[in-house]
Short mmCIF file of C-alpha atoms and ligand atoms in Angstrom, two decimals:
data_model
loop_
_atom_site.label_atom_id
_atom_site.label_comp_id
_atom_site.label_asym_id
_atom_site.label_seq_id
_atom_site.Cartn_x
_atom_site.Cartn_y
_atom_site.Cartn_z
CA MET T 298 -26.22 -86.07 -25.07
CA GLN T 299 -27.81 -89.41 -25.91
CA GLU T 300 -26.01 -91.87 -28.09
CA THR T 301 -27.06 -91.37 -31.67
CA LEU T 302 -26.30 -92.62 -35.13
CA ILE T 303 -27.14 -90.17 -37.88
CA ASN T 304 -27.28 -91.26 -41.48
CA ILE T 305 -25.20 -88.29 -42.66
CA LYS T 306 -25.27 -89.36 -46.31
CA ASP T 307 -29.01 -89.29 -46.42
CA LEU T 308 -30.19 -86.06 -44.80
CA LYS T 309 -33.31 -85.53 -46.90
CA LYS T 310 -34.18 -81.93 -46.06
CA SER T 311 -30.58 -80.71 -46.17
CA GLN T 312 -30.20 -82.36 -49.59
CA GLU T 313 -33.34 -80.71 -50.87
CA LEU T 314 -32.29 -77.28 -49.62
CA TYR T 315 -28.79 -77.74 -50.99
CA GLN T 316 -30.14 -78.45 -54.46
CA LYS T 317 -32.27 -75.31 -54.37
CA ALA T 318 -29.37 -73.27 -52.96
CA CYS T 319 -27.09 -74.46 -55.76
CA GLU T 320 -29.39 -72.96 -58.37
CA LEU T 321 -29.24 -69.54 -56.77
CA ILE T 322 -25.98 -69.30 -54.82
CA PRO T 323 -22.58 -70.27 -56.29
CA GLY T 324 -21.80 -73.72 -54.88
CA GLY T 325 -24.89 -73.38 -52.73
CA VAL T 326 -22.98 -71.60 -49.97
CA ASN T 327 -22.02 -68.10 -48.92
CA SER T 328 -18.54 -69.10 -47.73
CA PRO T 329 -16.54 -71.98 -49.28
CA VAL T 330 -15.56 -74.13 -46.28
CA ARG T 331 -19.24 -74.55 -45.40
CA SER T 332 -19.72 -76.57 -48.56
CA PHE T 333 -18.29 -79.68 -46.82
CA LYS T 334 -16.46 -80.37 -50.08
CA SER T 335 -13.25 -81.25 -48.25
CA VAL T 336 -15.04 -83.91 -46.20
CA GLU T 337 -16.80 -85.33 -49.25
CA LEU T 338 -20.30 -84.57 -48.03
CA GLU T 339 -23.03 -82.14 -48.92
CA PRO T 340 -23.51 -79.24 -46.54
CA ILE T 341 -25.79 -79.63 -43.55
CA PHE T 342 -28.46 -76.94 -43.24
CA ILE T 343 -28.86 -75.69 -39.70
CA SER T 344 -32.29 -74.90 -38.31
CA LYS T 345 -31.46 -73.71 -34.79
CA ALA T 346 -28.85 -73.60 -32.05
CA LYS T 347 -28.75 -73.31 -28.28
CA GLY T 348 -25.93 -73.60 -25.77
CA GLN T 349 -23.47 -76.27 -26.92
CA TYR T 350 -25.82 -77.70 -29.55
CA ILE T 351 -26.91 -77.09 -33.11
CA TRP T 352 -29.75 -78.86 -34.93
CA ASP T 353 -30.05 -79.54 -38.64
CA VAL T 354 -33.24 -79.24 -40.69
CA ASP T 355 -33.70 -83.01 -40.45
CA GLN T 356 -33.90 -82.58 -36.67
CA ASN T 357 -30.60 -84.15 -35.78
CA LYS T 358 -28.75 -82.69 -32.82
CA TYR T 359 -24.99 -82.09 -32.75
CA LEU T 360 -22.44 -80.97 -30.17
CA ASP T 361 -20.88 -77.87 -31.69
CA PHE T 362 -17.07 -77.54 -31.83
CA VAL T 363 -17.15 -74.90 -34.57
CA ASN T 364 -19.09 -72.23 -32.70
CA SER T 365 -19.34 -69.99 -35.74
CA TRP T 366 -15.60 -70.35 -36.28
CA GLY T 367 -14.77 -69.28 -32.78
CA ALA T 368 -17.02 -66.22 -32.56
CA LEU T 369 -19.31 -67.88 -30.00
CA ILE T 370 -17.03 -68.27 -27.02
CA HIS T 371 -20.08 -68.73 -24.75
CA GLY T 372 -21.86 -71.11 -27.10
CA HIS T 373 -25.23 -70.26 -28.64
CA LEU T 374 -27.71 -67.78 -27.17
CA ALA T 375 -26.19 -67.07 -23.76
CA ASN T 376 -28.95 -65.23 -21.86
CA GLU T 377 -26.98 -62.01 -21.29
CA VAL T 378 -26.09 -61.84 -24.97
CA THR T 379 -29.66 -62.39 -26.16
CA GLU T 380 -30.98 -59.77 -23.75
CA SER T 381 -28.42 -57.22 -24.85
CA ILE T 382 -29.40 -57.69 -28.50
CA GLN T 383 -33.11 -57.48 -27.67
CA ASN T 384 -32.60 -54.24 -25.74
CA ALA T 385 -30.66 -52.76 -28.63
CA LEU T 386 -33.22 -53.97 -31.17
CA ALA T 387 -36.02 -52.18 -29.34
CA LYS T 388 -34.13 -48.94 -30.02
CA GLY T 389 -33.57 -49.39 -33.76
CA ILE T 390 -31.50 -51.53 -36.08
CA SER T 391 -29.11 -49.02 -37.57
CA TYR T 392 -28.61 -45.26 -37.41
CA GLY T 393 -25.66 -44.68 -39.73
CA ALA T 394 -24.63 -42.24 -37.02
CA SER T 395 -22.74 -42.22 -33.73
CA HIS T 396 -24.17 -43.85 -30.61
CA GLU T 397 -22.95 -44.33 -27.04
CA ASN T 398 -22.32 -48.09 -27.11
CA GLU T 399 -19.57 -47.67 -29.71
CA ILE T 400 -17.57 -45.94 -27.00
CA GLU T 401 -18.19 -48.77 -24.56
CA LEU T 402 -17.01 -51.42 -26.99
CA ALA T 403 -13.95 -49.34 -27.90
CA GLN T 404 -13.20 -48.92 -24.20
CA LEU T 405 -13.46 -52.67 -23.58
CA VAL T 406 -10.97 -53.31 -26.40
CA VAL T 407 -8.54 -50.59 -25.32
CA ASN T 408 -8.65 -51.75 -21.68
CA SER T 409 -7.94 -55.34 -22.69
CA PHE T 410 -5.17 -54.95 -25.27
CA PRO T 411 -1.97 -53.31 -23.99
CA SER T 412 -0.93 -52.28 -27.52
CA ILE T 413 -4.23 -50.68 -28.52
CA GLU T 414 -4.76 -46.98 -27.78
CA LYS T 415 -7.42 -46.31 -30.39
CA VAL T 416 -9.69 -48.61 -32.33
CA ARG T 417 -11.95 -48.35 -35.36
CA LEU T 418 -14.88 -50.70 -35.85
CA VAL T 419 -15.51 -52.23 -39.27
CA ASN T 420 -17.81 -55.01 -40.49
CA SER T 421 -15.52 -58.01 -40.88
CA GLY T 422 -12.06 -59.34 -40.21
CA THR T 423 -11.32 -58.90 -43.90
CA GLU T 424 -12.03 -55.18 -43.69
CA ALA T 425 -9.94 -54.89 -40.53
CA VAL T 426 -6.93 -56.42 -42.30
CA MET T 427 -7.44 -54.26 -45.43
CA THR T 428 -7.41 -51.18 -43.26
CA ALA T 429 -4.43 -52.28 -41.16
CA ILE T 430 -2.38 -52.81 -44.32
CA ARG T 431 -3.44 -49.49 -45.81
CA LEU T 432 -2.45 -47.79 -42.56
CA ALA T 433 0.91 -49.57 -42.47
CA ARG T 434 1.67 -48.52 -46.03
CA ALA T 435 0.72 -44.92 -45.35
CA TYR T 436 2.65 -44.78 -42.09
CA THR T 437 5.86 -46.31 -43.45
CA ASN T 438 5.57 -44.98 -46.97
CA ARG T 439 6.51 -48.46 -48.20
CA ASN T 440 4.56 -51.04 -50.22
CA LYS T 441 5.54 -54.63 -49.58
CA ILE T 442 3.86 -56.93 -47.07
CA ILE T 443 5.27 -60.09 -45.54
CA LYS T 444 2.88 -62.85 -44.54
CA PHE T 445 3.33 -66.49 -43.53
CA SER T 446 2.03 -69.51 -45.39
CA GLY T 447 -0.99 -71.13 -43.79
CA CYS T 448 -2.08 -67.87 -42.14
CA TYR T 449 -5.42 -66.56 -43.35
CA HIS T 450 -6.12 -62.86 -43.14
CA GLY T 451 -9.47 -62.58 -44.88
CA HIS T 452 -10.12 -62.38 -48.58
CA ALA T 453 -8.63 -59.03 -49.60
CA ASP T 454 -6.41 -59.30 -52.71
CA VAL T 455 -3.19 -58.44 -50.92
CA VAL T 456 -3.31 -61.34 -48.42
CA LEU T 457 -4.76 -64.14 -50.52
CA SER T 458 -1.65 -66.07 -51.45
CA MET T 459 -0.89 -69.30 -49.55
CA SER T 460 -3.59 -68.52 -47.06
CA GLY T 461 -4.60 -71.60 -45.18
CA SER T 462 -7.81 -73.48 -44.68
CA GLY T 463 -10.38 -72.33 -47.22
CA VAL T 464 -7.84 -71.90 -49.95
CA SER T 465 -5.71 -74.96 -49.16
CA THR T 466 -8.69 -77.21 -48.52
CA LEU T 467 -9.77 -76.53 -52.06
CA GLY T 468 -6.22 -76.99 -53.33
CA LEU T 469 -5.87 -73.46 -54.71
CA PRO T 470 -2.47 -71.74 -54.57
CA GLY T 471 -4.09 -68.33 -54.28
CA SER T 472 -6.97 -66.80 -56.15
CA ALA T 473 -7.80 -65.96 -59.74
CA GLY T 474 -8.67 -62.32 -60.19
CA VAL T 475 -5.76 -61.04 -58.13
CA THR T 476 -3.45 -59.08 -60.41
CA LYS T 477 0.21 -60.01 -60.75
CA ASN T 478 1.13 -56.56 -59.50
CA THR T 479 -0.87 -56.97 -56.32
CA ALA T 480 0.42 -60.48 -55.72
CA SER T 481 3.98 -59.27 -56.19
CA GLU T 482 3.59 -56.84 -53.27
CA THR T 483 3.11 -59.74 -50.88
CA ILE T 484 5.93 -62.05 -49.88
CA THR T 485 4.98 -65.33 -48.23
CA LEU T 486 7.39 -67.07 -45.87
CA PRO T 487 7.18 -70.21 -43.73
CA TYR T 488 5.72 -69.73 -40.23
CA ASN T 489 8.01 -70.38 -37.26
CA ASN T 490 11.09 -69.76 -39.39
CA ILE T 491 13.07 -66.67 -38.48
CA ALA T 492 16.15 -67.39 -40.60
CA ASN T 493 14.19 -66.95 -43.85
CA LEU T 494 12.66 -63.73 -42.58
CA GLU T 495 16.06 -62.28 -41.67
CA ILE T 496 17.42 -63.04 -45.13
CA LEU T 497 14.43 -61.40 -46.75
CA LEU T 498 14.51 -58.29 -44.62
CA SER T 499 18.21 -57.79 -45.27
CA LYS T 500 17.46 -58.08 -48.98
CA TYR T 501 14.66 -55.47 -48.85
CA PRO T 502 15.65 -53.32 -45.85
CA LYS T 503 13.55 -50.33 -46.89
CA GLU T 504 10.63 -51.83 -48.78
CA ILE T 505 8.62 -53.77 -46.23
CA ALA T 506 5.65 -51.86 -44.84
CA ALA T 507 4.43 -54.58 -42.52
CA ILE T 508 4.76 -58.11 -41.31
CA ILE T 509 1.33 -59.62 -40.74
CA VAL T 510 0.89 -62.80 -38.74
CA GLU T 511 -1.64 -64.89 -36.87
CA PRO T 512 0.27 -65.01 -33.56
CA VAL T 513 -1.17 -68.50 -33.10
CA VAL T 514 -2.20 -69.93 -36.46
CA GLY T 515 -5.81 -71.06 -36.50
CA ASN T 516 -6.32 -71.31 -40.22
CA CYS T 517 -4.38 -74.40 -41.24
CA GLY T 518 -5.25 -76.19 -38.07
CA VAL T 519 -3.82 -74.85 -34.84
CA ILE T 520 -0.12 -74.06 -34.94
CA PRO T 521 1.34 -72.33 -31.89
CA PRO T 522 4.41 -70.10 -32.27
CA SER T 523 7.69 -71.76 -31.37
CA GLU T 524 9.66 -70.19 -28.55
CA ASN T 525 10.96 -66.74 -29.48
CA PHE T 526 9.19 -66.63 -32.86
CA LEU T 527 6.92 -63.74 -31.88
CA GLN T 528 9.69 -61.93 -29.99
CA SER T 529 11.94 -62.23 -33.05
CA LEU T 530 9.16 -60.81 -35.24
CA ARG T 531 8.92 -57.90 -32.83
CA ASP T 532 12.68 -57.32 -32.79
CA LEU T 533 13.08 -57.56 -36.56
CA SER T 534 10.10 -55.27 -37.25
CA THR T 535 11.63 -52.67 -34.95
CA LYS T 536 15.08 -53.08 -36.49
CA TYR T 537 13.82 -52.69 -40.06
CA LYS T 538 11.21 -50.04 -39.19
CA CYS T 539 8.26 -51.96 -40.56
CA LEU T 540 5.03 -52.43 -38.65
CA LEU T 541 4.11 -55.65 -36.92
CA ILE T 542 0.45 -56.51 -37.42
CA PHE T 543 -1.03 -59.21 -35.21
CA ASP T 544 -4.13 -60.63 -36.85
CA GLU T 545 -6.03 -61.58 -33.71
CA VAL T 546 -9.40 -62.08 -35.40
CA ILE T 547 -9.45 -65.57 -33.84
CA THR T 548 -7.08 -65.22 -30.90
CA GLY T 549 -8.38 -61.86 -29.66
CA PHE T 550 -10.36 -62.47 -26.45
CA ARG T 551 -9.91 -66.22 -26.96
CA LEU T 552 -6.38 -66.94 -25.73
CA SER T 553 -6.74 -64.34 -23.00
CA LYS T 554 -8.66 -61.11 -22.52
CA GLY T 555 -5.80 -59.37 -24.30
CA GLY T 556 -5.45 -62.04 -26.97
CA ALA T 557 -2.19 -63.69 -27.96
CA GLN T 558 -0.27 -60.49 -27.31
CA LEU T 559 -1.09 -60.55 -23.62
CA LYS T 560 -0.52 -64.30 -23.34
CA TYR T 561 2.90 -64.14 -25.03
CA LYS T 562 3.72 -60.61 -23.78
CA ILE T 563 4.55 -59.11 -27.17
CA LYS T 564 3.16 -55.78 -28.34
CA SER T 565 2.21 -55.42 -31.98
CA ASP T 566 1.94 -52.04 -33.71
CA LEU T 567 -1.48 -52.79 -35.16
CA THR T 568 -4.00 -55.45 -34.23
CA THR T 569 -6.97 -56.75 -36.14
CA LEU T 570 -9.97 -58.19 -34.34
CA GLY T 571 -13.26 -59.81 -35.34
CA LYS T 572 -15.25 -62.95 -34.47
CA ILE T 573 -15.55 -62.82 -30.62
CA ILE T 574 -15.83 -59.01 -30.45
CA GLY T 575 -19.12 -59.33 -32.34
CA GLY T 576 -20.25 -62.41 -30.41
CA GLY T 577 -21.61 -63.93 -33.64
CA MET T 578 -22.77 -60.70 -35.31
CA PRO T 579 -20.84 -59.23 -38.25
CA ILE T 580 -17.95 -57.07 -37.01
CA GLY T 581 -14.26 -56.38 -37.24
CA ALA T 582 -11.88 -53.87 -35.69
CA VAL T 583 -8.44 -52.45 -36.23
CA GLY T 584 -6.54 -50.90 -33.36
CA GLY T 585 -3.09 -49.73 -32.37
CA LYS T 586 -0.93 -46.83 -31.36
CA LYS T 587 -2.56 -43.39 -31.55
CA GLU T 588 0.19 -42.13 -33.80
CA ILE T 589 -0.77 -44.69 -36.45
CA MET T 590 -4.54 -44.78 -35.89
CA ASN T 591 -4.78 -41.00 -36.19
CA LEU T 592 -3.89 -41.35 -39.87
CA LEU T 593 -7.45 -42.57 -40.50
CA ALA T 594 -9.98 -40.16 -42.04
CA PRO T 595 -11.47 -37.81 -40.88
CA LEU T 596 -8.30 -36.99 -38.88
CA GLY T 597 -5.80 -38.15 -41.47
CA THR T 598 -5.38 -39.05 -45.09
CA VAL T 599 -6.04 -42.82 -45.00
CA TYR T 600 -9.60 -43.34 -46.14
CA GLN T 601 -11.81 -45.96 -44.53
CA ALA T 602 -15.58 -45.98 -44.07
CA GLY T 603 -18.60 -48.22 -43.59
CA THR T 604 -22.36 -47.68 -43.94
CA LEU T 605 -23.09 -50.22 -41.19
CA SER T 606 -19.87 -49.88 -39.16
CA GLY T 607 -20.49 -49.85 -35.42
CA ASN T 608 -24.05 -50.93 -36.02
CA PRO T 609 -26.03 -51.10 -32.77
CA LEU T 610 -26.87 -54.80 -32.86
CA SER T 611 -23.32 -56.04 -33.48
CA VAL T 612 -22.00 -53.65 -30.88
CA ALA T 613 -24.58 -54.72 -28.26
CA CYS T 614 -23.85 -58.39 -28.96
CA GLY T 615 -20.11 -57.76 -28.73
CA ILE T 616 -20.32 -55.80 -25.47
CA ALA T 617 -22.41 -58.48 -23.75
CA THR T 618 -20.06 -61.22 -25.00
CA LEU T 619 -16.95 -59.43 -23.76
CA LYS T 620 -18.49 -58.53 -20.41
CA LEU T 621 -19.11 -62.22 -19.70
CA LEU T 622 -15.37 -62.92 -19.95
CA ASN T 623 -13.33 -63.11 -16.76
CA GLU T 624 -10.45 -65.09 -15.28
CA GLU T 625 -12.68 -68.07 -14.52
CA THR T 626 -13.82 -68.19 -18.13
CA TYR T 627 -10.29 -68.71 -19.38
CA THR T 628 -9.45 -71.17 -16.60
CA TYR T 629 -12.55 -73.21 -17.50
CA LEU T 630 -11.92 -73.07 -21.24
CA GLU T 631 -8.30 -74.09 -20.87
CA SER T 632 -8.82 -76.90 -18.39
CA THR T 633 -11.66 -78.25 -20.54
CA THR T 634 -9.52 -78.16 -23.67
CA ASN T 635 -6.51 -79.67 -21.87
CA TYR T 636 -8.63 -82.50 -20.51
CA LEU T 637 -10.13 -83.24 -23.92
CA CYS T 638 -6.76 -83.14 -25.69
CA ASP T 639 -4.96 -85.19 -23.02
CA GLU T 640 -7.62 -87.88 -23.14
CA MET T 641 -7.58 -87.95 -26.95
CA LYS T 642 -3.80 -88.35 -26.81
CA LYS T 643 -4.20 -91.29 -24.42
CA ILE T 644 -6.76 -92.91 -26.70
CA SER T 645 -4.48 -92.49 -29.70
CA LEU T 646 -1.60 -94.12 -27.79
CA ASP T 647 -3.82 -96.95 -26.55
CA THR T 648 -5.20 -97.64 -29.98
CA GLY T 649 -1.93 -97.08 -31.83
CA VAL T 650 -3.47 -94.58 -34.25
CA LYS T 651 -0.90 -91.88 -34.92
CA ILE T 652 -2.14 -88.32 -34.63
CA GLN T 653 -0.71 -84.94 -33.72
CA ILE T 654 -2.77 -82.81 -31.37
CA ASN T 655 -2.01 -79.10 -31.43
CA LYS T 656 -3.65 -76.68 -29.05
CA ALA T 657 -3.45 -73.17 -27.68
CA GLY T 658 -5.89 -72.03 -25.02
CA SER T 659 -9.32 -73.21 -26.14
CA MET T 660 -8.47 -73.87 -29.78
CA PHE T 661 -7.21 -77.26 -30.90
CA SER T 662 -6.85 -79.50 -33.90
CA ILE T 663 -5.95 -83.06 -34.70
CA PHE T 664 -3.67 -83.82 -37.61
CA PHE T 665 -3.48 -87.28 -39.06
CA ALA T 666 0.26 -86.85 -39.43
CA ASP T 667 3.21 -88.90 -38.25
CA SER T 668 5.40 -86.05 -37.11
CA PHE T 669 5.13 -82.73 -35.29
CA VAL T 670 3.16 -80.00 -37.11
CA TYR T 671 4.85 -76.60 -36.83
CA ASP T 672 4.10 -74.89 -40.16
CA TYR T 673 2.03 -75.16 -43.34
CA GLU T 674 4.33 -77.70 -45.02
CA SER T 675 4.27 -80.07 -42.05
CA ALA T 676 0.48 -79.62 -41.74
CA LYS T 677 0.07 -80.57 -45.40
CA LYS T 678 1.70 -83.96 -44.71
CA SER T 679 -1.53 -84.94 -42.94
CA ASN T 680 -3.53 -87.79 -44.35
CA THR T 681 -6.71 -86.03 -45.43
CA GLN T 682 -8.40 -89.32 -46.39
CA LYS T 683 -8.13 -90.43 -42.78
CA PHE T 684 -9.46 -87.07 -41.67
CA ILE T 685 -12.48 -87.45 -43.96
CA ARG T 686 -13.36 -90.84 -42.48
CA PHE T 687 -12.79 -89.52 -38.97
CA PHE T 688 -14.93 -86.44 -39.59
CA GLN T 689 -17.80 -88.41 -41.09
CA ASN T 690 -17.71 -90.87 -38.24
CA MET T 691 -17.79 -88.09 -35.63
CA LEU T 692 -20.60 -86.31 -37.46
CA SER T 693 -22.69 -89.45 -37.63
CA GLN T 694 -22.36 -89.68 -33.84
CA GLY T 695 -23.59 -86.11 -33.48
CA ILE T 696 -20.29 -84.26 -33.14
CA TYR T 697 -19.99 -81.18 -35.31
CA TRP T 698 -16.22 -80.88 -35.78
CA ALA T 699 -14.62 -78.29 -38.08
CA PRO T 700 -15.20 -79.74 -41.59
CA SER T 701 -11.58 -79.61 -42.74
CA GLN T 702 -8.23 -81.04 -41.69
CA PHE T 703 -6.96 -77.48 -41.86
CA GLU T 704 -9.29 -75.73 -39.45
CA SER T 705 -9.31 -75.23 -35.73
CA ASN T 706 -11.97 -76.52 -33.34
CA PHE T 707 -13.21 -74.18 -30.65
CA VAL T 708 -14.31 -74.99 -27.12
CA SER T 709 -17.08 -72.83 -25.68
CA THR T 710 -18.02 -72.24 -22.05
CA ALA T 711 -21.32 -74.01 -22.82
CA LEU T 712 -19.55 -77.39 -23.08
CA LYS T 713 -20.11 -79.55 -20.00
CA LYS T 714 -18.13 -82.42 -18.48
CA GLU T 715 -20.63 -84.99 -19.79
CA ASP T 716 -20.26 -83.52 -23.28
CA LEU T 717 -16.55 -84.21 -23.08
CA GLU T 718 -17.12 -87.81 -22.05
CA TYR T 719 -19.55 -88.24 -24.91
CA THR T 720 -17.03 -86.67 -27.33
CA LEU T 721 -14.23 -88.94 -26.13
CA LYS T 722 -16.32 -92.05 -26.63
CA ALA T 723 -17.20 -90.95 -30.15
CA PHE T 724 -13.57 -90.05 -30.75
CA LYS T 725 -12.35 -93.50 -29.77
CA LYS T 726 -14.82 -95.19 -32.08
CA SER T 727 -13.98 -92.78 -34.90
CA ILE T 728 -10.24 -93.16 -34.88
CA LEU T 729 -10.54 -96.92 -34.68
CA GLU T 730 -12.59 -96.87 -37.85
CA ILE T 731 -10.40 -94.68 -40.03
C1 PLP O 284 -11.87 -65.21 -39.88
C2 PLP O 284 -10.56 -64.54 -40.06
C3 PLP O 284 -10.41 -63.38 -40.84
C4 PLP O 284 -11.50 -62.84 -41.70
O1 PLP O 284 -12.59 -62.40 -40.97
P1 PLP O 284 -14.02 -62.27 -41.74
O2 PLP O 284 -14.89 -61.65 -40.70
O3 PLP O 284 -14.40 -63.64 -42.14
O4 PLP O 284 -13.78 -61.39 -42.91
C5 PLP O 284 -9.19 -62.73 -40.82
N1 PLP O 284 -8.16 -63.20 -40.09
C6 PLP O 284 -8.26 -64.32 -39.36
C7 PLP O 284 -7.08 -64.77 -38.55
C8 PLP O 284 -9.45 -65.04 -39.34
O5 PLP O 284 -9.52 -66.18 -38.66
#
């Protein structure tokens, strides 16, 4: 990428479109973090994308570290993915009926995840989580859910309290419109803290239906699990007979082919997937042990349905994306991310600008914090003003970083060595100017 200096506060076409959008769409956006509110800018309107790049409507080019929030593990428009969608498109957009590729995608998921015996496709991560919780409640005949602050599990009522990026970026404790009764069914605890969980479980030994967790948090910046955290969750869930739900909407197929559960060798009872399994098309999935999954209608009494579920285009896009993943993919992604993070660390030491770099596999984030970030509270100690200046500086140099202190960046296989060098140069300049 050529050196560039974009006047990000004066993107004429984006501004024009944003004004029009605001008249018709609440806040001008269809998902809050896109508004760029937390980085004190107006949203950029994207006109096209290819490989590691996206372009805005004012014809500026950016290196993409968002990659549709991690869904695009191969970057934009990998040939195999495009072809697969085109082949599917030639055969119809949607049938609202069964088709063969649904079996192939289900097989790819079941083969990859040791804990998944059966899987149901839905249309989003939110739906996957809703269904996982409904299943857990039906299976255990209990009501309460435990979640961890900073983890985001989609926007269903039951998981909206203390839920990371989108919500915390906007400074909301939860959401209006969620009834007190619903909110009272969910207990939120600090991540990476087993002592609190043990106390709670001993207080409610027979009321907890499920513990839901992002095995590596991606939604308040990256926060990896401390040693034994996931194993303790497994042990305590078994002891208290509640289900352990791993929300692997981000980590599934990103940290390894079998997600965080394969990487950390812990089996959950239910797993939710999304993002990468659709390769950028709308999708979600819930999977787990047969015994639990068989409770879903039409076999069982837990209702779940979807007009567009398993739709041929999402499924084709997902299959092609997953088939491109192999050992080398993960080696490349990890060594690329390690190199980038190690070099950023060196730069921060050289320049004396204090930052915390957290990473897991090919997801990483930089906190403008003085001490180690291991949960939501420690993440919140970050200096968001510094982040805003850093973000704006990176953006003006053509680096499209996640537009919030509390989001993860994602490395794609489309990123090249020279892109990393370019990024590091921009990084050095940016942190010196915060
Ligand atoms: C993105 C995300 C969701 C929600 O998925 P949508 O497809 O946006 O509904 C749920 N859980 C996690 C961990 C996510 O990152």
